[in-house]
Amino acid sequence: MRICVVGTGYVGLVAGTCFAESGNDVICVDIDEAKIEALRKGKVPIYEPGLEELIKRNVEEGRLAFSTDLATAVRHALVCFIAVGTPQGESGASDLRAVRKVARDIGTVMDGYRVVVMKSTVPVGTHKEIREILAGVTEHPFDVVSNPEFMKEGAAIEDFLKPDRVVIGCADKRAAEIVKDLYSPFCRSGAPILVMDNASAEMTKYAANALLATKISFINEIANLCERVGADVSQVRQGVGSDGRLGMSFLYAGLGYGGSCFPKDVRSIIHTAHEAGLEFPLLNAVDDVNNRQKRRLFEKVREFYNGSLKGRTFGVWGLSFKPRTDDMRDAPSIGLIEDLLAEGCQVKAHDPEAMEVAHQVFGDRISYHRQNYEAIEGADALLVVTEWNEFRRPDFDRVKRLLKEPVVFDGRNLWEPESMRKLGFAYFPIGRPSVQLS
Ligand SMILES: NC(=O)c1ccc[n+]([C@@H]2O[C@H](COP(=O)([O-])OP(=O)(O)OC[C@H]3O[C@@H](n4cnc5c(N)ncnc54)[C@H](O)[C@@H]3O)[C@@H](O)[C@H]2O)c1
């Protein structure tokens, strides 16, 4: 099938590449000329495991191309995916300007029937607006399909090629069949392809993200209470998550959720509810708890040093909002580092993939280190912010030698408090017993 994907970011690039991988003829379009130029030269603008190899193979085999020319791409395709950003706008609502523009541009240049698939996360009801926009600029027939994306950054290829489910929102059977056909190679192992109405498909995406965010804020609240009453959230998680009705996933206490989706999607559904005359106190609390949780590590640091942070140096391991991505959008590292800098601290940071992107956020206000051990040399303490696998089994003797004092603040609960005590560290995890310097 001939496809064009408009918006070549985390979602569009992965979706386009995976559709090419299953034999389709795909053009990925973006307005960012530098990005398209880089992709044409084989340079992948984001870090996503496995993506570079997949792009290379599909470009070489002639199934995947990159372009800034939307008109040619739309005329080439039967199915046009819209995968541009929908960032948080004023008042928490999603900013749909890019989506609307792309819909208008597609409508203006299409020269026959098209299936226009909304892959961006858009508020419930957007499909109607897209239909109106298209109808306003074209005489040609079209269908609008709402096909939200559930991939996780860091495992996006795997998620796309082996989804838990595919959601297709569509009023027209023929269009639904076309999109179903595109996904069927990825669902051979039995993952359901759920065809529903557009509004329900749009809502499904928000409901899923809101529920995942709720689990995270819930366990973080439990973690904070554990600290007060002397319980260990890791043990509580095991006890709770072993219940088949509840499950273990998304019950890790830490520094809260970040990234380009959860924070904005939670606020967007709150806004949708408000517009519909409903309040959503549960999700307001989820958002508040998360904002507070992002400051937990800083509070622990400040408490340990009795508020006297000026002139101290901290080694930070992990900058991206989660492991296996270089995405810094709404990352908990940002608030933490800004707070430390505001107190007059120095920050030495290491991240396996996100340092280039982090440089766009912090510039030269912090130092960046290619090796995690370099980042803690002469530092007052180590702060763990992102749970990259490479941090899980460090050489603790070396860590101890490099730090001024053996003090670790662990925002991701990578290590056992008891082992840290035996190793001679002061250790401050989240929701678990802390270990003081002896
Ligand atoms: N990142 C994720 O993990 C994820 C997962 C599921 C859903 N989503 C949703 O998918 C959508 C895209 O997210 P993303 O993270 O890929 O965004 P992104 O910011 O990484 O990429 C968006 C791309 O769209 C391009 N663009 C903007 N306006 C354009 C236009 N008029 N024409 C062509 N290209 C244009 C930008 O240059 C950019 O490359 C969002 O709605 C997001 O909420 C994201």
CSV table of C-alpha atoms and ligand atoms in Angstrom, one decimal:
chain,number,residue,atom,x,y,z
A,1,MET,CA,0.0,0.0,0.0
A,2,ARG,CA,1.1,3.6,-0.6
A,3,ILE,CA,1.3,5.6,2.5
A,4,CYS,CA,2.5,9.1,3.5
A,5,VAL,CA,3.2,10.0,7.1
A,6,VAL,CA,3.2,13.7,7.9
A,7,GLY,CA,5.3,14.6,10.9
A,8,THR,CA,8.6,12.7,11.2
A,9,GLY,CA,9.1,12.8,15.0
A,10,TYR,CA,9.1,9.9,17.5
A,11,VAL,CA,5.7,8.6,16.3
A,12,GLY,CA,5.8,9.4,12.6
A,13,LEU,CA,9.3,8.1,12.0
A,14,VAL,CA,8.7,4.9,13.9
A,15,ALA,CA,5.3,4.3,12.3
A,16,GLY,CA,6.5,5.1,8.8
A,17,THR,CA,9.5,2.9,9.1
A,18,CYS,CA,7.5,0.0,10.5
A,19,PHE,CA,4.9,0.3,7.8
A,20,ALA,CA,7.8,0.2,5.2
A,21,GLU,CA,9.2,-2.9,7.1
A,22,SER,CA,6.0,-4.8,6.4
A,23,GLY,CA,6.3,-4.1,2.7
A,24,ASN,CA,4.4,-0.8,2.1
A,25,ASP,CA,5.7,2.1,0.1
A,26,VAL,CA,6.1,5.0,2.5
A,27,ILE,CA,7.0,8.7,2.3
A,28,CYS,CA,7.7,10.4,5.6
A,29,VAL,CA,7.1,14.2,5.4
A,30,ASP,CA,8.2,17.0,7.7
A,31,ILE,CA,8.5,20.7,7.6
A,32,ASP,CA,11.8,20.6,9.3
A,33,GLU,CA,14.2,20.7,6.4
A,34,ALA,CA,17.3,19.9,8.5
A,35,LYS,CA,15.6,16.8,9.9
A,36,ILE,CA,14.7,15.5,6.4
A,37,GLU,CA,18.1,16.3,5.0
A,38,ALA,CA,19.8,14.4,7.9
A,39,LEU,CA,17.4,11.5,7.4
A,40,ARG,CA,18.3,11.4,3.7
A,41,LYS,CA,21.9,11.1,4.7
A,42,GLY,CA,21.1,8.3,7.1
A,43,LYS,CA,21.3,10.3,10.3
A,44,VAL,CA,18.5,9.5,12.6
A,45,PRO,CA,17.5,12.6,14.7
A,46,ILE,CA,16.3,10.7,17.7
A,47,TYR,CA,17.7,7.8,19.8
A,48,GLU,CA,15.4,4.9,19.7
A,49,PRO,CA,16.8,1.3,19.9
A,50,GLY,CA,16.7,-0.5,16.6
A,51,LEU,CA,15.4,2.4,14.6
A,52,GLU,CA,18.5,3.3,12.7
A,53,GLU,CA,19.0,-0.2,11.3
A,54,LEU,CA,15.4,-0.5,10.3
A,55,ILE,CA,15.4,2.9,8.5
A,56,LYS,CA,18.7,2.0,6.7
A,57,ARG,CA,17.3,-1.3,5.4
A,58,ASN,CA,14.0,0.1,4.2
A,59,VAL,CA,15.6,3.1,2.5
A,60,GLU,CA,18.1,0.8,0.8
A,61,GLU,CA,15.3,-1.5,-0.3
A,62,GLY,CA,13.4,1.4,-1.8
A,63,ARG,CA,10.3,1.3,0.5
A,64,LEU,CA,11.0,4.3,2.6
A,65,ALA,CA,11.8,7.9,1.6
A,66,PHE,CA,11.9,11.3,3.3
A,67,SER,CA,10.6,14.5,1.9
A,68,THR,CA,9.5,18.1,2.7
A,69,ASP,CA,7.2,18.0,-0.3
A,70,LEU,CA,3.8,17.3,1.1
A,71,ALA,CA,1.9,17.6,-2.2
A,72,THR,CA,3.9,14.9,-4.0
A,73,ALA,CA,3.7,12.6,-0.9
A,74,VAL,CA,-0.1,13.0,-0.6
A,75,ARG,CA,-0.6,12.4,-4.4
A,76,HIS,CA,1.5,9.3,-4.1
A,77,ALA,CA,-0.5,7.8,-1.2
A,78,LEU,CA,-3.9,6.2,-0.6
A,79,VAL,CA,-3.5,6.6,3.2
A,80,CYS,CA,-2.2,9.8,4.8
A,81,PHE,CA,-1.2,9.6,8.4
A,82,ILE,CA,-1.0,12.8,10.5
A,83,ALA,CA,1.6,12.4,13.2
A,84,VAL,CA,2.6,16.0,14.0
A,85,GLY,CA,3.0,17.2,17.6
A,86,THR,CA,0.0,18.3,19.7
A,87,PRO,CA,1.9,20.0,22.6
A,88,GLN,CA,0.1,21.5,25.6
A,89,GLY,CA,-1.3,24.9,24.8
A,90,GLU,CA,-2.7,27.6,27.1
A,91,SER,CA,-5.1,26.4,29.8
A,92,GLY,CA,-3.9,22.8,29.4
A,93,ALA,CA,-5.7,22.2,26.2
A,94,SER,CA,-3.8,20.5,23.3
A,95,ASP,CA,-2.5,22.9,20.7
A,96,LEU,CA,-3.9,21.6,17.5
A,97,ARG,CA,-2.5,24.2,15.1
A,98,ALA,CA,-0.1,21.8,13.4
A,99,VAL,CA,-2.8,19.1,13.0
A,100,ARG,CA,-5.2,21.6,11.5
A,101,LYS,CA,-2.6,22.9,9.1
A,102,VAL,CA,-1.6,19.5,7.9
A,103,ALA,CA,-5.3,18.5,7.4
A,104,ARG,CA,-5.8,21.7,5.4
A,105,ASP,CA,-2.7,21.1,3.3
A,106,ILE,CA,-3.6,17.4,2.6
A,107,GLY,CA,-7.1,18.5,1.6
A,108,THR,CA,-5.8,21.2,-0.7
A,109,VAL,CA,-3.5,18.9,-2.7
A,110,MET,CA,-5.3,15.5,-2.7
A,111,ASP,CA,-6.4,14.5,-6.2
A,112,GLY,CA,-8.8,11.6,-5.4
A,113,TYR,CA,-10.1,9.5,-2.5
A,114,ARG,CA,-7.9,9.5,0.6
A,115,VAL,CA,-8.0,7.9,4.0
A,116,VAL,CA,-6.7,10.5,6.4
A,117,VAL,CA,-5.6,8.8,9.6
A,118,MET,CA,-5.1,10.8,12.8
A,119,LYS,CA,-2.2,9.3,14.7
A,120,SER,CA,-1.4,12.3,16.8
A,121,THR,CA,-3.1,12.3,20.2
A,122,VAL,CA,-6.0,14.7,19.8
A,123,PRO,CA,-9.0,15.6,22.1
A,124,VAL,CA,-12.3,13.9,21.6
A,125,GLY,CA,-14.2,15.4,18.8
A,126,THR,CA,-11.2,16.5,16.7
A,127,HIS,CA,-12.1,14.0,14.0
A,128,LYS,CA,-15.2,16.2,13.3
A,129,GLU,CA,-13.1,19.3,12.9
A,130,ILE,CA,-10.7,17.5,10.6
A,131,ARG,CA,-13.6,16.3,8.5
A,132,GLU,CA,-14.9,19.9,8.3
A,133,ILE,CA,-11.4,21.3,7.4
A,134,LEU,CA,-11.0,18.7,4.6
A,135,ALA,CA,-14.5,19.2,3.3
A,136,GLY,CA,-13.9,22.9,3.2
A,137,VAL,CA,-10.9,22.6,0.8
A,138,THR,CA,-11.5,19.5,-1.4
A,139,GLU,CA,-14.2,18.1,-3.6
A,140,HIS,CA,-12.7,14.7,-3.5
A,141,PRO,CA,-14.0,11.9,-1.2
A,142,PHE,CA,-12.2,11.0,2.0
A,143,ASP,CA,-12.6,9.3,5.3
A,144,VAL,CA,-11.1,10.3,8.6
A,145,VAL,CA,-9.8,7.5,10.8
A,146,SER,CA,-8.8,8.0,14.4
A,147,ASN,CA,-5.9,5.7,15.1
A,148,PRO,CA,-4.2,6.6,18.4
A,149,GLU,CA,-0.7,5.4,19.0
A,150,PHE,CA,0.3,3.5,22.2
A,151,MET,CA,4.0,3.0,21.6
A,152,LYS,CA,6.5,3.6,24.4
A,153,GLU,CA,9.6,5.6,23.7
A,154,GLY,CA,12.6,3.3,24.3
A,155,ALA,CA,10.6,0.3,23.1
A,156,ALA,CA,8.8,1.9,20.2
A,157,ILE,CA,9.8,-0.4,17.4
A,158,GLU,CA,8.8,-3.5,19.5
A,159,ASP,CA,5.5,-1.9,20.5
A,160,PHE,CA,4.7,-1.0,16.9
A,161,LEU,CA,5.6,-4.3,15.4
A,162,LYS,CA,4.0,-6.3,18.3
A,163,PRO,CA,1.2,-4.1,19.7
A,164,ASP,CA,-1.0,-5.1,22.6
A,165,ARG,CA,-3.9,-3.9,20.5
A,166,VAL,CA,-4.7,-1.5,17.6
A,167,VAL,CA,-7.5,1.0,17.9
A,168,ILE,CA,-9.2,2.1,14.7
A,169,GLY,CA,-12.0,4.7,15.0
A,170,CYS,CA,-14.0,5.1,11.9
A,171,ALA,CA,-17.5,5.6,10.7
A,172,ASP,CA,-16.8,4.0,7.3
A,173,LYS,CA,-16.3,0.2,6.9
A,174,ARG,CA,-14.2,0.4,3.8
A,175,ALA,CA,-11.7,2.9,5.4
A,176,ALA,CA,-11.6,0.8,8.5
A,177,GLU,CA,-10.7,-2.3,6.4
A,178,ILE,CA,-7.9,-0.4,4.6
A,179,VAL,CA,-6.3,0.6,7.9
A,180,LYS,CA,-6.9,-2.8,9.4
A,181,ASP,CA,-5.2,-4.4,6.5
A,182,LEU,CA,-2.1,-2.2,7.2
A,183,TYR,CA,-1.9,-3.4,10.8
A,184,SER,CA,-2.7,-7.0,10.2
A,185,PRO,CA,0.9,-8.1,9.7
A,186,PHE,CA,1.7,-6.8,13.2
A,187,CYS,CA,-1.3,-8.6,14.8
A,188,ARG,CA,-0.7,-12.2,13.6
A,189,SER,CA,-0.1,-13.4,17.1
A,190,GLY,CA,-3.6,-12.5,18.1
A,191,ALA,CA,-3.5,-8.9,19.3
A,192,PRO,CA,-6.9,-7.5,18.7
A,193,ILE,CA,-7.7,-4.8,16.1
A,194,LEU,CA,-10.5,-2.9,17.8
A,195,VAL,CA,-12.8,-1.0,15.4
A,196,MET,CA,-14.9,1.6,17.1
A,197,ASP,CA,-16.3,5.0,16.5
A,198,ASN,CA,-14.0,8.0,16.2
A,199,ALA,CA,-14.8,9.6,19.5
A,200,SER,CA,-14.3,6.4,21.4
A,201,ALA,CA,-10.9,5.8,19.7
A,202,GLU,CA,-9.8,9.4,20.6
A,203,MET,CA,-11.0,8.9,24.2
A,204,THR,CA,-9.3,5.5,24.5
A,205,LYS,CA,-5.9,7.1,24.1
A,206,TYR,CA,-6.5,9.6,26.9
A,207,ALA,CA,-8.1,7.1,29.2
A,208,ALA,CA,-5.2,4.7,28.8
A,209,ASN,CA,-2.5,7.4,29.5
A,210,ALA,CA,-4.6,8.9,32.4
A,211,LEU,CA,-4.9,5.5,34.0
A,212,LEU,CA,-1.1,4.8,33.7
A,213,ALA,CA,-0.4,8.2,35.1
A,214,THR,CA,-2.8,7.5,37.9
A,215,LYS,CA,-0.9,4.3,38.8
A,216,ILE,CA,2.3,6.2,39.0
A,217,SER,CA,1.0,9.0,41.1
A,218,PHE,CA,-0.8,6.5,43.3
A,219,ILE,CA,2.4,4.4,44.1
A,220,ASN,CA,4.3,7.7,44.7
A,221,GLU,CA,1.8,8.7,47.3
A,222,ILE,CA,2.1,5.3,48.9
A,223,ALA,CA,5.9,5.7,48.8
A,224,ASN,CA,5.8,9.0,50.5
A,225,LEU,CA,3.6,7.5,53.2
A,226,CYS,CA,5.9,4.5,53.5
A,227,GLU,CA,8.7,6.9,54.3
A,228,ARG,CA,6.7,8.4,57.1
A,229,VAL,CA,5.5,5.2,58.7
A,230,GLY,CA,8.6,3.0,58.2
A,231,ALA,CA,7.3,0.7,55.4
A,232,ASP,CA,9.2,-0.2,52.2
A,233,VAL,CA,7.4,0.6,48.9
A,234,SER,CA,9.3,-2.1,47.0
A,235,GLN,CA,7.9,-4.8,49.3
A,236,VAL,CA,4.5,-3.2,49.2
A,237,ARG,CA,4.6,-3.2,45.4
A,238,GLN,CA,5.3,-6.9,45.3
A,239,GLY,CA,2.4,-7.6,47.7
A,240,VAL,CA,0.0,-5.4,45.8
A,241,GLY,CA,1.0,-6.2,42.3
A,242,SER,CA,0.9,-10.0,42.8
A,243,ASP,CA,-2.9,-9.6,42.9
A,244,GLY,CA,-3.9,-10.5,39.4
A,245,ARG,CA,-6.5,-7.7,39.4
A,246,LEU,CA,-3.8,-5.1,39.9
A,247,GLY,CA,-0.6,-6.2,38.2
A,248,MET,CA,3.0,-5.0,38.8
A,249,SER,CA,3.4,-2.6,35.9
A,250,PHE,CA,3.5,1.1,36.4
A,251,LEU,CA,3.8,0.7,40.2
A,252,TYR,CA,7.4,1.9,40.6
A,253,ALA,CA,7.9,4.7,43.0
A,254,GLY,CA,10.3,7.4,41.7
A,255,LEU,CA,10.4,11.0,40.6
A,256,GLY,CA,7.1,11.0,38.8
A,257,TYR,CA,6.3,10.7,35.1
A,258,GLY,CA,7.6,13.1,32.4
A,259,GLY,CA,8.0,13.0,28.7
A,260,SER,CA,5.9,14.5,25.9
A,261,CYS,CA,2.7,12.5,26.6
A,262,PHE,CA,1.6,11.8,30.2
A,263,PRO,CA,1.8,15.3,31.6
A,264,LYS,CA,0.1,16.9,28.6
A,265,ASP,CA,-2.5,14.2,28.0
A,266,VAL,CA,-3.6,14.3,31.7
A,267,ARG,CA,-4.0,18.0,31.5
A,268,SER,CA,-5.7,17.8,28.1
A,269,ILE,CA,-8.4,15.4,29.3
A,270,ILE,CA,-8.9,17.5,32.4
A,271,HIS,CA,-9.5,20.4,30.0
A,272,THR,CA,-11.9,18.3,27.8
A,273,ALA,CA,-13.9,17.4,30.9
A,274,HIS,CA,-14.0,21.0,32.0
A,275,GLU,CA,-15.3,22.1,28.6
A,276,ALA,CA,-17.9,19.4,28.8
A,277,GLY,CA,-19.1,20.8,32.1
A,278,LEU,CA,-17.5,18.1,34.3
A,279,GLU,CA,-14.6,18.4,36.8
A,280,PHE,CA,-12.1,15.7,37.1
A,281,PRO,CA,-10.8,15.8,40.6
A,282,LEU,CA,-9.0,12.5,40.4
A,283,LEU,CA,-6.8,13.6,37.5
A,284,ASN,CA,-6.2,17.0,39.0
A,285,ALA,CA,-4.8,15.2,42.0
A,286,VAL,CA,-2.7,12.9,39.7
A,287,ASP,CA,-1.2,15.9,38.1
A,288,ASP,CA,-0.5,17.7,41.4
A,289,VAL,CA,1.0,14.7,43.0
A,290,ASN,CA,3.3,14.3,40.0
A,291,ASN,CA,4.5,17.9,40.1
A,292,ARG,CA,5.3,17.5,43.8
A,293,GLN,CA,7.0,14.1,43.2
A,294,LYS,CA,9.4,15.6,40.7
A,295,ARG,CA,10.8,17.7,43.6
A,296,ARG,CA,11.3,14.8,46.0
A,297,LEU,CA,14.9,14.3,45.3
A,298,PHE,CA,15.8,17.9,45.7
A,299,GLU,CA,13.9,18.0,49.0
A,300,LYS,CA,15.9,15.1,50.2
A,301,VAL,CA,19.1,16.7,49.2
A,302,ARG,CA,18.2,20.0,50.9
A,303,GLU,CA,17.2,18.2,54.0
A,304,PHE,CA,20.4,16.2,54.2
A,305,TYR,CA,22.5,19.3,53.9
A,306,ASN,CA,20.2,21.3,56.3
A,307,GLY,CA,19.4,23.7,53.5
A,308,SER,CA,23.0,24.7,52.9
A,309,LEU,CA,23.6,23.8,49.3
A,310,LYS,CA,25.6,26.7,48.0
A,311,GLY,CA,28.9,25.7,46.6
A,312,ARG,CA,28.2,22.0,46.6
A,313,THR,CA,28.7,19.8,43.5
A,314,PHE,CA,26.4,17.0,42.5
A,315,GLY,CA,26.9,14.2,40.1
A,316,VAL,CA,23.7,13.4,38.2
A,317,TRP,CA,23.2,10.1,36.5
A,318,GLY,CA,20.4,10.2,33.9
A,319,LEU,CA,18.8,13.2,32.2
A,320,SER,CA,16.2,11.8,29.8
A,321,PHE,CA,12.7,11.4,31.1
A,322,LYS,CA,13.1,7.6,31.0
A,323,PRO,CA,15.8,5.1,29.9
A,324,ARG,CA,16.4,4.1,26.3
A,325,THR,CA,15.4,7.5,24.9
A,326,ASP,CA,17.1,10.9,24.4
A,327,ASP,CA,13.8,12.7,25.0
A,328,MET,CA,14.1,15.4,27.6
A,329,ARG,CA,10.6,16.8,27.3
A,330,ASP,CA,9.2,17.4,30.8
A,331,ALA,CA,12.0,15.2,32.3
A,332,PRO,CA,12.2,15.2,36.1
A,333,SER,CA,15.9,16.0,35.7
A,334,ILE,CA,15.0,19.6,34.5
A,335,GLY,CA,13.3,20.8,37.7
A,336,LEU,CA,15.9,19.1,39.9
A,337,ILE,CA,18.9,20.6,38.1
A,338,GLU,CA,17.3,24.0,37.9
A,339,ASP,CA,16.6,23.9,41.7
A,340,LEU,CA,20.2,22.9,42.3
A,341,LEU,CA,21.6,25.7,40.1
A,342,ALA,CA,19.3,28.2,41.7
A,343,GLU,CA,20.8,27.2,45.1
A,344,GLY,CA,24.3,27.9,43.7
A,345,CYS,CA,25.3,24.3,43.2
A,346,GLN,CA,27.4,22.8,40.4
A,347,VAL,CA,26.0,19.9,38.4
A,348,LYS,CA,28.1,17.3,36.6
A,349,ALA,CA,25.8,15.2,34.5
A,350,HIS,CA,26.0,12.0,32.5
A,351,ASP,CA,23.4,10.3,30.3
A,352,PRO,CA,24.1,7.5,27.9
A,353,GLU,CA,22.1,9.2,25.1
A,354,ALA,CA,20.5,12.5,26.1
A,355,MET,CA,23.4,14.8,26.6
A,356,GLU,CA,23.2,16.5,23.3
A,357,VAL,CA,19.5,17.2,23.8
A,358,ALA,CA,20.1,18.2,27.4
A,359,HIS,CA,22.6,20.8,26.2
A,360,GLN,CA,19.7,22.5,24.4
A,361,VAL,CA,18.0,22.8,27.8
A,362,PHE,CA,20.9,23.7,30.2
A,363,GLY,CA,23.5,25.0,27.8
A,364,ASP,CA,26.9,25.4,29.5
A,365,ARG,CA,25.3,25.9,33.0
A,366,ILE,CA,26.2,22.3,33.8
A,367,SER,CA,29.0,20.0,32.7
A,368,TYR,CA,28.5,16.9,30.6
A,369,HIS,CA,30.5,13.8,31.0
A,370,ARG,CA,30.9,10.9,28.6
A,371,GLN,CA,31.4,8.4,31.4
A,372,ASN,CA,29.2,8.1,34.5
A,373,TYR,CA,32.2,7.9,36.9
A,374,GLU,CA,33.6,11.1,35.5
A,375,ALA,CA,30.4,12.9,36.6
A,376,ILE,CA,30.9,12.0,40.2
A,377,GLU,CA,34.6,12.8,40.5
A,378,GLY,CA,34.9,15.2,43.5
A,379,ALA,CA,31.1,15.5,43.9
A,380,ASP,CA,29.4,15.8,47.3
A,381,ALA,CA,26.9,13.2,46.3
A,382,LEU,CA,25.5,11.1,43.5
A,383,LEU,CA,22.0,11.7,42.3
A,384,VAL,CA,20.3,9.0,40.3
A,385,VAL,CA,17.5,10.5,38.1
A,386,THR,CA,16.9,8.0,35.2
A,387,GLU,CA,17.1,4.2,35.6
A,388,TRP,CA,19.3,3.4,32.7
A,389,ASN,CA,20.4,-0.3,32.8
A,390,GLU,CA,24.1,0.7,32.7
A,391,PHE,CA,23.7,2.3,36.1
A,392,ARG,CA,22.4,-0.8,37.9
A,393,ARG,CA,25.7,-2.6,38.7
A,394,PRO,CA,28.3,0.1,39.2
A,395,ASP,CA,31.7,-0.4,40.8
A,396,PHE,CA,30.7,0.8,44.2
A,397,ASP,CA,34.3,1.0,45.4
A,398,ARG,CA,35.0,3.3,42.6
A,399,VAL,CA,31.9,5.4,43.3
A,400,LYS,CA,33.0,5.7,46.9
A,401,ARG,CA,36.6,6.7,46.0
A,402,LEU,CA,35.4,9.3,43.5
A,403,LEU,CA,32.8,11.0,45.7
A,404,LYS,CA,33.9,13.4,48.5
A,405,GLU,CA,31.6,11.6,50.8
A,406,PRO,CA,29.8,8.3,50.1
A,407,VAL,CA,26.3,9.8,49.7
A,408,VAL,CA,23.7,8.6,47.2
A,409,PHE,CA,20.2,10.0,46.5
A,410,ASP,CA,18.4,7.5,44.4
A,411,GLY,CA,15.3,8.8,42.6
A,412,ARG,CA,14.7,5.4,40.9
A,413,ASN,CA,15.3,2.9,43.7
A,414,LEU,CA,18.1,1.1,41.8
A,415,TRP,CA,19.7,-0.5,44.8
A,416,GLU,CA,18.9,-2.2,48.1
A,417,PRO,CA,19.2,0.0,51.2
A,418,GLU,CA,20.7,-2.9,53.2
A,419,SER,CA,23.4,-3.6,50.6
A,420,MET,CA,24.2,0.2,50.5
A,421,ARG,CA,24.5,0.2,54.2
A,422,LYS,CA,27.0,-2.7,54.1
A,423,LEU,CA,29.0,-0.9,51.4
A,424,GLY,CA,29.2,2.1,53.7
A,425,PHE,CA,27.0,4.6,51.8
A,426,ALA,CA,24.5,7.0,53.1
A,427,TYR,CA,21.6,6.2,50.9
A,428,PHE,CA,18.3,7.9,50.2
A,429,PRO,CA,15.8,6.1,47.9
A,430,ILE,CA,12.1,6.8,47.4
A,431,GLY,CA,9.6,5.2,49.7
A,432,ARG,CA,12.2,2.8,51.2
A,433,PRO,CA,14.2,3.0,54.4
A,434,SER,CA,17.1,5.4,54.1
A,435,VAL,CA,20.6,4.8,55.4
A,436,GLN,CA,22.4,7.5,57.3
A,437,LEU,CA,26.1,8.1,57.3
A,438,SER,CA,27.6,6.1,60.2
B,1,LIG,N1,6.3,10.4,21.7
B,1,LIG,C1,5.6,9.4,22.0
B,1,LIG,O1,6.0,8.5,22.7
B,1,LIG,C2,4.1,9.3,21.6
B,1,LIG,C3,3.4,8.2,21.8
B,1,LIG,C4,2.0,8.1,21.5
B,1,LIG,C5,1.4,9.2,20.9
B,1,LIG,N2,2.2,10.4,20.7
B,1,LIG,C6,1.5,11.5,20.1
B,1,LIG,O2,1.9,11.6,18.7
B,1,LIG,C7,2.0,12.9,18.3
B,1,LIG,C8,3.4,13.2,17.8
B,1,LIG,O3,4.3,13.0,18.9
B,1,LIG,P1,5.9,13.0,18.7
B,1,LIG,O4,6.5,12.7,20.0
B,1,LIG,O5,6.2,12.1,17.5
B,1,LIG,O6,6.2,14.5,18.3
B,1,LIG,P2,7.5,15.2,17.8
B,1,LIG,O7,7.5,16.6,18.3
B,1,LIG,O8,8.7,14.3,18.0
B,1,LIG,O9,7.4,15.2,16.2
B,1,LIG,C9,6.4,16.0,15.5
B,1,LIG,C10,7.0,16.3,14.1
B,1,LIG,O10,6.0,17.0,13.3
B,1,LIG,C11,6.7,17.9,12.5
B,1,LIG,N3,5.7,18.9,12.1
B,1,LIG,C12,5.1,19.9,12.8
B,1,LIG,N4,4.3,20.6,12.0
B,1,LIG,C13,4.3,20.1,10.7
B,1,LIG,C14,3.7,20.3,9.5
B,1,LIG,N5,2.9,21.4,9.3
B,1,LIG,N6,4.0,19.5,8.4
B,1,LIG,C15,4.9,18.5,8.6
B,1,LIG,N7,5.5,18.2,9.7
B,1,LIG,C16,5.2,19.0,10.8
B,1,LIG,C17,7.7,18.5,13.4
B,1,LIG,O11,8.7,19.1,12.7
B,1,LIG,C18,8.2,17.2,14.1
B,1,LIG,O12,9.3,16.6,13.4
B,1,LIG,C19,1.6,13.8,19.5
B,1,LIG,O13,0.3,14.1,19.4
B,1,LIG,C20,1.9,12.9,20.7
B,1,LIG,O14,1.0,13.2,21.8
B,1,LIG,C21,3.5,10.4,21.1
